[in-house]
Amino acid sequence: MDSGGSSDMTLAFELEALKALADPNAVFSGARQWTEYVGVVSEKPTYVVTNFTRKHRVRQDFFSGPRGVEESLENIRSQFDTDRHVFVGVDDEDAAVAEATDWEFLHVEDAAEAAGWTLATPEEVEEPEEPSRDDWP
């Protein structure tokens, strides 16, 4: 992905966008070559993001924690002072949040094409959020 020759960028992935990629760890590792900060934001509970990033060995510089995507992007923008703030998402709702928080928006498919990332197959994307437990009431 061409960052205009500058690595002064903060890159945030909506969790669903990250799930759409075949190798999230490789994406983050590669992105570190041309960004200052890279992380994940989501409306999902913190443990869902943490479980996904641990499973895929993704080391993030920030995550949304208990707040929503819009509040997270506002906080990240204020904490990480870079020339560009780019939000990779999956739908019009993500694009609207990016616009509301003054982030550039890239659809995950466009970002993947520009950066040479491989999209996951539908089977790879379909993963349960939580394993079912027979011993849980």
Tab-separated table of N, CA and C in Angstrom:
chain	number	residue	atom	x	y	z
A	1	MET	N	0.844	-1.178	0.000
A	1	MET	CA	0.000	0.000	0.000
A	1	MET	C	0.883	1.232	0.000
A	2	ASP	N	0.622	2.154	-0.882
A	2	ASP	CA	1.428	3.358	-0.982
A	2	ASP	C	0.967	4.364	0.051
A	3	SER	N	1.848	4.747	0.925
A	3	SER	CA	1.508	5.718	1.952
A	3	SER	C	2.004	7.111	1.568
A	4	GLY	N	2.274	7.322	0.289
A	4	GLY	CA	2.740	8.616	-0.157
A	4	GLY	C	4.176	8.893	0.259
A	5	GLY	N	4.939	7.837	0.564
A	5	GLY	CA	6.331	8.014	0.925
A	5	GLY	C	6.543	8.315	2.390
A	6	SER	N	5.478	8.439	3.153
A	6	SER	CA	5.600	8.761	4.567
A	6	SER	C	5.084	7.615	5.411
A	7	SER	N	5.794	7.355	6.513
A	7	SER	CA	5.322	6.323	7.426
A	7	SER	C	4.605	6.954	8.616
A	8	ASP	N	4.336	8.265	8.522
A	8	ASP	CA	3.696	8.980	9.620
A	8	ASP	C	2.182	8.787	9.531
A	9	MET	N	1.761	7.541	9.832
A	9	MET	CA	0.360	7.170	9.689
A	9	MET	C	-0.073	6.292	10.860
A	10	THR	N	-1.325	6.479	11.270
A	10	THR	CA	-1.968	5.586	12.218
A	10	THR	C	-3.003	4.792	11.424
A	11	LEU	N	-2.948	3.475	11.531
A	11	LEU	CA	-3.826	2.596	10.776
A	11	LEU	C	-4.681	1.796	11.753
A	12	ALA	N	-6.000	1.921	11.630
A	12	ALA	CA	-6.923	1.189	12.498
A	12	ALA	C	-7.780	0.259	11.656
A	13	PHE	N	-7.906	-0.975	12.122
A	13	PHE	CA	-8.763	-1.962	11.463
A	13	PHE	C	-10.009	-2.191	12.298
A	14	GLU	N	-11.163	-2.157	11.665
A	14	GLU	CA	-12.367	-2.638	12.331
A	14	GLU	C	-12.191	-4.146	12.416
A	15	LEU	N	-12.584	-4.764	13.517
A	15	LEU	CA	-12.353	-6.193	13.725
A	15	LEU	C	-12.862	-7.028	12.560
A	16	GLU	N	-14.027	-6.696	12.029
A	16	GLU	CA	-14.577	-7.471	10.906
A	16	GLU	C	-13.693	-7.362	9.664
A	17	ALA	N	-13.051	-6.217	9.468
A	17	ALA	CA	-12.122	-6.060	8.340
A	17	ALA	C	-10.902	-6.949	8.548
A	18	LEU	N	-10.406	-6.993	9.764
A	18	LEU	CA	-9.249	-7.838	10.060
A	18	LEU	C	-9.592	-9.313	9.861
A	19	LYS	N	-10.808	-9.697	10.242
A	19	LYS	CA	-11.255	-11.081	10.062
A	19	LYS	C	-11.372	-11.447	8.586
A	20	ALA	N	-11.540	-10.446	7.729
A	20	ALA	CA	-11.685	-10.699	6.289
A	20	ALA	C	-10.354	-10.968	5.607
A	21	LEU	N	-9.261	-10.860	6.349
A	21	LEU	CA	-7.928	-11.065	5.782
A	21	LEU	C	-7.404	-12.454	6.123
A	22	ALA	N	-6.725	-13.071	5.179
A	22	ALA	CA	-6.254	-14.451	5.355
A	22	ALA	C	-5.205	-14.576	6.458
A	23	ASP	N	-4.326	-13.580	6.590
A	23	ASP	CA	-3.242	-13.667	7.570
A	23	ASP	C	-3.084	-12.336	8.297
A	24	PRO	N	-3.911	-12.097	9.319
A	24	PRO	CA	-3.845	-10.820	10.041
A	24	PRO	C	-2.463	-10.503	10.605
A	25	ASN	N	-1.744	-11.505	11.068
A	25	ASN	CA	-0.404	-11.284	11.607
A	25	ASN	C	0.522	-10.724	10.523
A	26	ALA	N	0.496	-11.308	9.350
A	26	ALA	CA	1.337	-10.824	8.250
A	26	ALA	C	0.931	-9.409	7.839
A	27	VAL	N	-0.358	-9.120	7.863
A	27	VAL	CA	-0.845	-7.781	7.519
A	27	VAL	C	-0.278	-6.760	8.504
A	28	PHE	N	-0.373	-7.050	9.804
A	28	PHE	CA	0.156	-6.129	10.809
A	28	PHE	C	1.665	-5.991	10.690
A	29	SER	N	2.366	-7.106	10.500
A	29	SER	CA	3.819	-7.058	10.364
A	29	SER	C	4.223	-6.208	9.169
A	30	GLY	N	3.551	-6.407	8.062
A	30	GLY	CA	3.841	-5.620	6.864
A	30	GLY	C	3.492	-4.153	7.042
A	31	ALA	N	2.358	-3.896	7.666
A	31	ALA	CA	1.912	-2.509	7.862
A	31	ALA	C	2.882	-1.731	8.738
A	32	ARG	N	3.564	-2.409	9.627
A	32	ARG	CA	4.531	-1.733	10.502
A	32	ARG	C	5.695	-1.134	9.701
A	33	GLN	N	5.889	-1.600	8.471
A	33	GLN	CA	6.955	-1.061	7.632
A	33	GLN	C	6.604	0.330	7.117
A	34	TRP	N	5.307	0.668	7.059
A	34	TRP	CA	4.909	1.960	6.502
A	34	TRP	C	3.897	2.717	7.357
A	35	THR	N	3.756	2.323	8.611
A	35	THR	CA	2.905	3.072	9.537
A	35	THR	C	3.649	3.265	10.851
A	36	GLU	N	3.208	4.225	11.622
A	36	GLU	CA	3.737	4.414	12.970
A	36	GLU	C	3.002	3.510	13.952
A	37	TYR	N	1.662	3.492	13.841
A	37	TYR	CA	0.822	2.758	14.791
A	37	TYR	C	-0.239	1.983	14.030
A	38	VAL	N	-0.528	0.781	14.532
A	38	VAL	CA	-1.562	-0.046	13.915
A	38	VAL	C	-2.309	-0.788	15.020
A	39	GLY	N	-3.640	-0.831	14.889
A	39	GLY	CA	-4.429	-1.484	15.923
A	39	GLY	C	-5.824	-1.846	15.440
A	40	VAL	N	-6.645	-2.279	16.397
A	40	VAL	CA	-7.980	-2.805	16.098
A	40	VAL	C	-9.016	-2.043	16.909
A	41	VAL	N	-10.137	-1.725	16.275
A	41	VAL	CA	-11.270	-1.137	16.969
A	41	VAL	C	-12.514	-1.966	16.655
A	42	SER	N	-13.442	-1.999	17.613
A	42	SER	CA	-14.647	-2.803	17.422
A	42	SER	C	-15.708	-2.414	18.437
A	43	GLU	N	-16.951	-2.671	18.068
A	43	GLU	CA	-18.068	-2.529	19.005
A	43	GLU	C	-18.161	-3.759	19.904
A	44	LYS	N	-17.476	-4.825	19.517
A	44	LYS	CA	-17.512	-6.077	20.291
A	44	LYS	C	-16.828	-5.892	21.642
A	45	PRO	N	-17.162	-6.756	22.608
A	45	PRO	CA	-16.482	-6.684	23.905
A	45	PRO	C	-14.971	-6.889	23.754
A	46	THR	N	-14.216	-6.314	24.670
A	46	THR	CA	-12.758	-6.370	24.624
A	46	THR	C	-12.241	-7.799	24.484
A	47	TYR	N	-12.845	-8.744	25.218
A	47	TYR	CA	-12.330	-10.118	25.175
A	47	TYR	C	-12.446	-10.729	23.781
A	48	VAL	N	-13.427	-10.321	22.994
A	48	VAL	CA	-13.569	-10.852	21.636
A	48	VAL	C	-12.385	-10.401	20.780
A	49	VAL	N	-12.036	-9.112	20.888
A	49	VAL	CA	-10.890	-8.577	20.137
A	49	VAL	C	-9.607	-9.235	20.622
A	50	THR	N	-9.448	-9.328	21.945
A	50	THR	CA	-8.239	-9.921	22.523
A	50	THR	C	-8.089	-11.377	22.098
A	51	ASN	N	-9.168	-12.149	22.144
A	51	ASN	CA	-9.103	-13.556	21.727
A	51	ASN	C	-8.678	-13.677	20.267
A	52	PHE	N	-9.247	-12.833	19.400
A	52	PHE	CA	-8.905	-12.893	17.982
A	52	PHE	C	-7.440	-12.523	17.756
A	53	THR	N	-6.991	-11.438	18.383
A	53	THR	CA	-5.616	-10.996	18.145
A	53	THR	C	-4.604	-11.976	18.726
A	54	ARG	N	-4.913	-12.582	19.852
A	54	ARG	CA	-4.009	-13.604	20.404
A	54	ARG	C	-3.942	-14.823	19.498
A	55	LYS	N	-5.096	-15.277	19.049
A	55	LYS	CA	-5.157	-16.466	18.188
A	55	LYS	C	-4.331	-16.266	16.918
A	56	HIS	N	-4.338	-15.043	16.398
A	56	HIS	CA	-3.646	-14.753	15.144
A	56	HIS	C	-2.294	-14.068	15.358
A	57	ARG	N	-1.867	-14.009	16.623
A	57	ARG	CA	-0.562	-13.429	16.981
A	57	ARG	C	-0.374	-12.013	16.449
A	58	VAL	N	-1.429	-11.227	16.583
A	58	VAL	CA	-1.402	-9.842	16.151
A	58	VAL	C	-0.991	-8.975	17.338
A	59	ARG	N	0.063	-8.219	17.154
A	59	ARG	CA	0.521	-7.286	18.193
A	59	ARG	C	0.045	-5.894	17.800
A	60	GLN	N	-0.891	-5.393	18.588
A	60	GLN	CA	-1.488	-4.098	18.256
A	60	GLN	C	-0.958	-2.994	19.166
A	61	ASP	N	-0.898	-1.788	18.623
A	61	ASP	CA	-0.439	-0.636	19.389
A	61	ASP	C	-1.574	-0.018	20.197
A	62	PHE	N	-2.809	-0.294	19.789
A	62	PHE	CA	-3.985	0.213	20.496
A	62	PHE	C	-5.169	-0.693	20.176
A	63	PHE	N	-6.190	-0.630	21.013
A	63	PHE	CA	-7.456	-1.298	20.725
A	63	PHE	C	-8.559	-0.487	21.368
A	64	SER	N	-9.798	-0.772	21.000
A	64	SER	CA	-10.901	0.080	21.414
A	64	SER	C	-11.296	-0.082	22.867
A	65	GLY	N	-10.982	-1.232	23.456
A	65	GLY	CA	-11.366	-1.421	24.850
A	65	GLY	C	-12.878	-1.423	24.994
A	66	PRO	N	-13.394	-0.912	26.097
A	66	PRO	CA	-14.827	-0.998	26.339
A	66	PRO	C	-15.653	0.059	25.606
A	67	ARG	N	-15.038	0.920	24.824
A	67	ARG	CA	-15.794	1.964	24.138
A	67	ARG	C	-16.108	1.565	22.706
A	68	GLY	N	-17.006	2.271	22.081
A	68	GLY	CA	-17.393	1.999	20.705
A	68	GLY	C	-16.370	2.497	19.709
A	69	VAL	N	-16.611	2.195	18.438
A	69	VAL	CA	-15.662	2.532	17.375
A	69	VAL	C	-15.471	4.040	17.246
A	70	GLU	N	-16.562	4.796	17.226
A	70	GLU	CA	-16.438	6.244	17.028
A	70	GLU	C	-15.629	6.889	18.158
A	71	GLU	N	-15.962	6.573	19.393
A	71	GLU	CA	-15.216	7.127	20.524
A	71	GLU	C	-13.758	6.659	20.492
A	72	SER	N	-13.543	5.406	20.115
A	72	SER	CA	-12.181	4.881	20.024
A	72	SER	C	-11.362	5.648	18.996
A	73	LEU	N	-11.932	5.863	17.812
A	73	LEU	CA	-11.199	6.589	16.770
A	73	LEU	C	-10.875	8.015	17.216
A	74	GLU	N	-11.814	8.667	17.899
A	74	GLU	CA	-11.552	10.016	18.411
A	74	GLU	C	-10.402	9.994	19.412
A	75	ASN	N	-10.419	9.027	20.344
A	75	ASN	CA	-9.357	8.928	21.348
A	75	ASN	C	-8.011	8.603	20.717
A	76	ILE	N	-8.008	7.670	19.769
A	76	ILE	CA	-6.760	7.279	19.102
A	76	ILE	C	-6.179	8.474	18.354
A	77	ARG	N	-7.045	9.201	17.664
A	77	ARG	CA	-6.582	10.375	16.909
A	77	ARG	C	-5.919	11.396	17.843
A	78	SER	N	-6.489	11.574	19.028
A	78	SER	CA	-5.915	12.550	19.964
A	78	SER	C	-4.620	12.038	20.611
A	79	GLN	N	-4.475	10.726	20.727
A	79	GLN	CA	-3.287	10.152	21.371
A	79	GLN	C	-2.131	9.909	20.409
A	80	PHE	N	-2.436	9.623	19.152
A	80	PHE	CA	-1.411	9.291	18.171
A	80	PHE	C	-1.385	10.382	17.104
A	81	ASP	N	-0.483	11.325	17.277
A	81	ASP	CA	-0.397	12.495	16.421
A	81	ASP	C	0.442	12.179	15.189
A	82	THR	N	-0.218	11.667	14.166
A	82	THR	CA	0.456	11.369	12.899
A	82	THR	C	-0.186	12.202	11.795
A	83	ASP	N	0.479	12.269	10.651
A	83	ASP	CA	-0.045	13.051	9.528
A	83	ASP	C	-1.348	12.475	8.989
A	84	ARG	N	-1.441	11.153	8.997
A	84	ARG	CA	-2.635	10.489	8.443
A	84	ARG	C	-3.216	9.527	9.462
A	85	HIS	N	-4.530	9.404	9.435
A	85	HIS	CA	-5.259	8.427	10.244
A	85	HIS	C	-6.184	7.697	9.276
A	86	VAL	N	-5.921	6.400	9.081
A	86	VAL	CA	-6.654	5.615	8.094
A	86	VAL	C	-7.393	4.483	8.809
A	87	PHE	N	-8.688	4.378	8.517
A	87	PHE	CA	-9.561	3.368	9.118
A	87	PHE	C	-9.972	2.379	8.046
A	88	VAL	N	-9.628	1.105	8.239
A	88	VAL	CA	-9.990	0.045	7.301
A	88	VAL	C	-11.242	-0.644	7.839
A	89	GLY	N	-12.298	-0.613	7.054
A	89	GLY	CA	-13.569	-1.183	7.489
A	89	GLY	C	-14.235	-2.010	6.407
A	90	VAL	N	-15.498	-2.353	6.653
A	90	VAL	CA	-16.177	-3.289	5.757
A	90	VAL	C	-17.466	-2.764	5.119
A	91	ASP	N	-18.015	-1.660	5.627
A	91	ASP	CA	-19.318	-1.247	5.097
A	91	ASP	C	-19.527	0.263	5.203
A	92	ASP	N	-20.716	0.703	4.770
A	92	ASP	CA	-21.040	2.127	4.774
A	92	ASP	C	-21.064	2.699	6.188
A	93	GLU	N	-21.448	1.888	7.148
A	93	GLU	CA	-21.463	2.337	8.541
A	93	GLU	C	-20.038	2.693	8.994
A	94	ASP	N	-19.069	1.853	8.631
A	94	ASP	CA	-17.670	2.137	8.958
A	94	ASP	C	-17.200	3.412	8.260
A	95	ALA	N	-17.617	3.591	7.008
A	95	ALA	CA	-17.237	4.790	6.262
A	95	ALA	C	-17.810	6.041	6.933
A	96	ALA	N	-19.035	5.955	7.407
A	96	ALA	CA	-19.676	7.091	8.074
A	96	ALA	C	-18.966	7.437	9.380
A	97	VAL	N	-18.544	6.420	10.127
A	97	VAL	CA	-17.817	6.653	11.377
A	97	VAL	C	-16.474	7.317	11.069
A	98	ALA	N	-15.812	6.860	10.026
A	98	ALA	CA	-14.532	7.463	9.635
A	98	ALA	C	-14.733	8.938	9.295
A	99	GLU	N	-15.753	9.219	8.529
A	99	GLU	CA	-16.017	10.611	8.142
A	99	GLU	C	-16.344	11.466	9.368
A	100	ALA	N	-17.127	10.928	10.289
A	100	ALA	CA	-17.519	11.670	11.493
A	100	ALA	C	-16.342	11.973	12.408
A	101	THR	N	-15.300	11.147	12.332
A	101	THR	CA	-14.146	11.313	13.227
A	101	THR	C	-12.922	11.855	12.498
A	102	ASP	N	-13.099	12.254	11.234
A	102	ASP	CA	-12.033	12.840	10.425
A	102	ASP	C	-10.886	11.861	10.160
A	103	TRP	N	-11.236	10.605	9.926
A	103	TRP	CA	-10.278	9.588	9.501
A	103	TRP	C	-10.511	9.325	8.019
A	104	GLU	N	-9.457	8.940	7.298
A	104	GLU	CA	-9.615	8.460	5.927
A	104	GLU	C	-10.204	7.066	6.017
A	105	PHE	N	-11.080	6.704	5.086
A	105	PHE	CA	-11.681	5.373	5.098
A	105	PHE	C	-11.203	4.579	3.896
A	106	LEU	N	-10.878	3.310	4.151
A	106	LEU	CA	-10.571	2.374	3.075
A	106	LEU	C	-11.377	1.105	3.317
A	107	HIS	N	-12.077	0.660	2.295
A	107	HIS	CA	-12.762	-0.630	2.403
A	107	HIS	C	-11.689	-1.713	2.408
A	108	VAL	N	-11.890	-2.749	3.185
A	108	VAL	CA	-10.864	-3.792	3.343
A	108	VAL	C	-10.448	-4.392	1.998
A	109	GLU	N	-11.382	-4.549	1.076
A	109	GLU	CA	-11.027	-5.125	-0.229
A	109	GLU	C	-10.105	-4.185	-1.011
A	110	ASP	N	-10.365	-2.885	-0.934
A	110	ASP	CA	-9.506	-1.911	-1.615
A	110	ASP	C	-8.127	-1.849	-0.953
A	111	ALA	N	-8.119	-1.873	0.375
A	111	ALA	CA	-6.852	-1.849	1.107
A	111	ALA	C	-6.030	-3.097	0.782
A	112	ALA	N	-6.692	-4.243	0.740
A	112	ALA	CA	-5.998	-5.498	0.446
A	112	ALA	C	-5.392	-5.466	-0.956
A	113	GLU	N	-6.157	-4.956	-1.908
A	113	GLU	CA	-5.647	-4.878	-3.284
A	113	GLU	C	-4.437	-3.946	-3.353
A	114	ALA	N	-4.525	-2.787	-2.710
A	114	ALA	CA	-3.431	-1.805	-2.755
A	114	ALA	C	-2.182	-2.312	-2.040
A	115	ALA	N	-2.386	-3.059	-0.945
A	115	ALA	CA	-1.246	-3.489	-0.127
A	115	ALA	C	-0.744	-4.888	-0.467
A	116	GLY	N	-1.485	-5.612	-1.310
A	116	GLY	CA	-1.079	-6.970	-1.646
A	116	GLY	C	-1.433	-7.981	-0.560
A	117	TRP	N	-2.452	-7.670	0.247
A	117	TRP	CA	-2.903	-8.601	1.274
A	117	TRP	C	-3.865	-9.603	0.656
A	118	THR	N	-3.883	-10.806	1.186
A	118	THR	CA	-4.786	-11.846	0.702
A	118	THR	C	-6.048	-11.847	1.553
A	119	LEU	N	-7.185	-11.819	0.874
A	119	LEU	CA	-8.457	-11.910	1.581
A	119	LEU	C	-8.710	-13.356	1.976
A	120	ALA	N	-9.367	-13.541	3.104
A	120	ALA	CA	-9.709	-14.876	3.572
A	120	ALA	C	-10.814	-15.457	2.700
A	121	THR	N	-10.836	-16.770	2.606
A	121	THR	CA	-11.947	-17.420	1.924
A	121	THR	C	-13.150	-17.375	2.858
A	122	PRO	N	-14.371	-17.527	2.350
A	122	PRO	CA	-15.548	-17.488	3.227
A	122	PRO	C	-15.464	-18.488	4.386
A	123	GLU	N	-14.868	-19.657	4.160
A	123	GLU	CA	-14.740	-20.652	5.233
A	123	GLU	C	-13.833	-20.145	6.347
A	124	GLU	N	-12.774	-19.394	5.972
A	124	GLU	CA	-11.840	-18.874	6.971
A	124	GLU	C	-12.465	-17.755	7.798
A	125	VAL	N	-13.375	-16.998	7.183
A	125	VAL	CA	-14.012	-15.880	7.869
A	125	VAL	C	-15.034	-16.379	8.880
A	126	GLU	N	-15.722	-17.460	8.560
A	126	GLU	CA	-16.759	-18.005	9.433
A	126	GLU	C	-16.139	-18.690	10.632
A	127	GLU	N	-15.976	-17.950	11.718
A	127	GLU	CA	-15.466	-18.574	12.938
A	127	GLU	C	-16.359	-18.150	14.082
A	128	PRO	N	-16.683	-19.052	14.967
A	128	PRO	CA	-17.564	-18.683	16.068
A	128	PRO	C	-16.858	-17.694	16.990
A	129	GLU	N	-17.647	-16.744	17.541
A	129	GLU	CA	-17.055	-15.770	18.455
A	129	GLU	C	-16.623	-16.421	19.754
A	130	GLU	N	-17.430	-17.338	20.222
A	130	GLU	CA	-17.122	-18.002	21.483
A	130	GLU	C	-17.351	-19.489	21.324
A	131	PRO	N	-16.439	-20.301	21.831
A	131	PRO	CA	-16.700	-21.730	21.785
A	131	PRO	C	-17.854	-22.056	22.725
A	132	SER	N	-18.670	-23.019	22.329
A	132	SER	CA	-19.765	-23.400	23.221
A	132	SER	C	-19.204	-24.268	24.343
A	133	ARG	N	-19.804	-24.114	25.496
A	133	ARG	CA	-19.344	-24.861	26.660
A	133	ARG	C	-20.506	-25.649	27.229
A	134	ASP	N	-20.293	-26.961	27.341
A	134	ASP	CA	-21.328	-27.818	27.889
A	134	ASP	C	-21.465	-27.669	29.391
A	135	ASP	N	-20.395	-27.200	30.038
A	135	ASP	CA	-20.413	-27.100	31.486
A	135	ASP	C	-20.901	-25.757	32.000
A	136	TRP	N	-21.343	-24.892	31.094
A	136	TRP	CA	-21.793	-23.554	31.494
A	136	TRP	C	-23.307	-23.543	31.600
A	137	PRO	N	-23.845	-22.997	32.678
A	137	PRO	CA	-25.307	-23.014	32.861
A	137	PRO	C	-26.059	-22.255	31.799
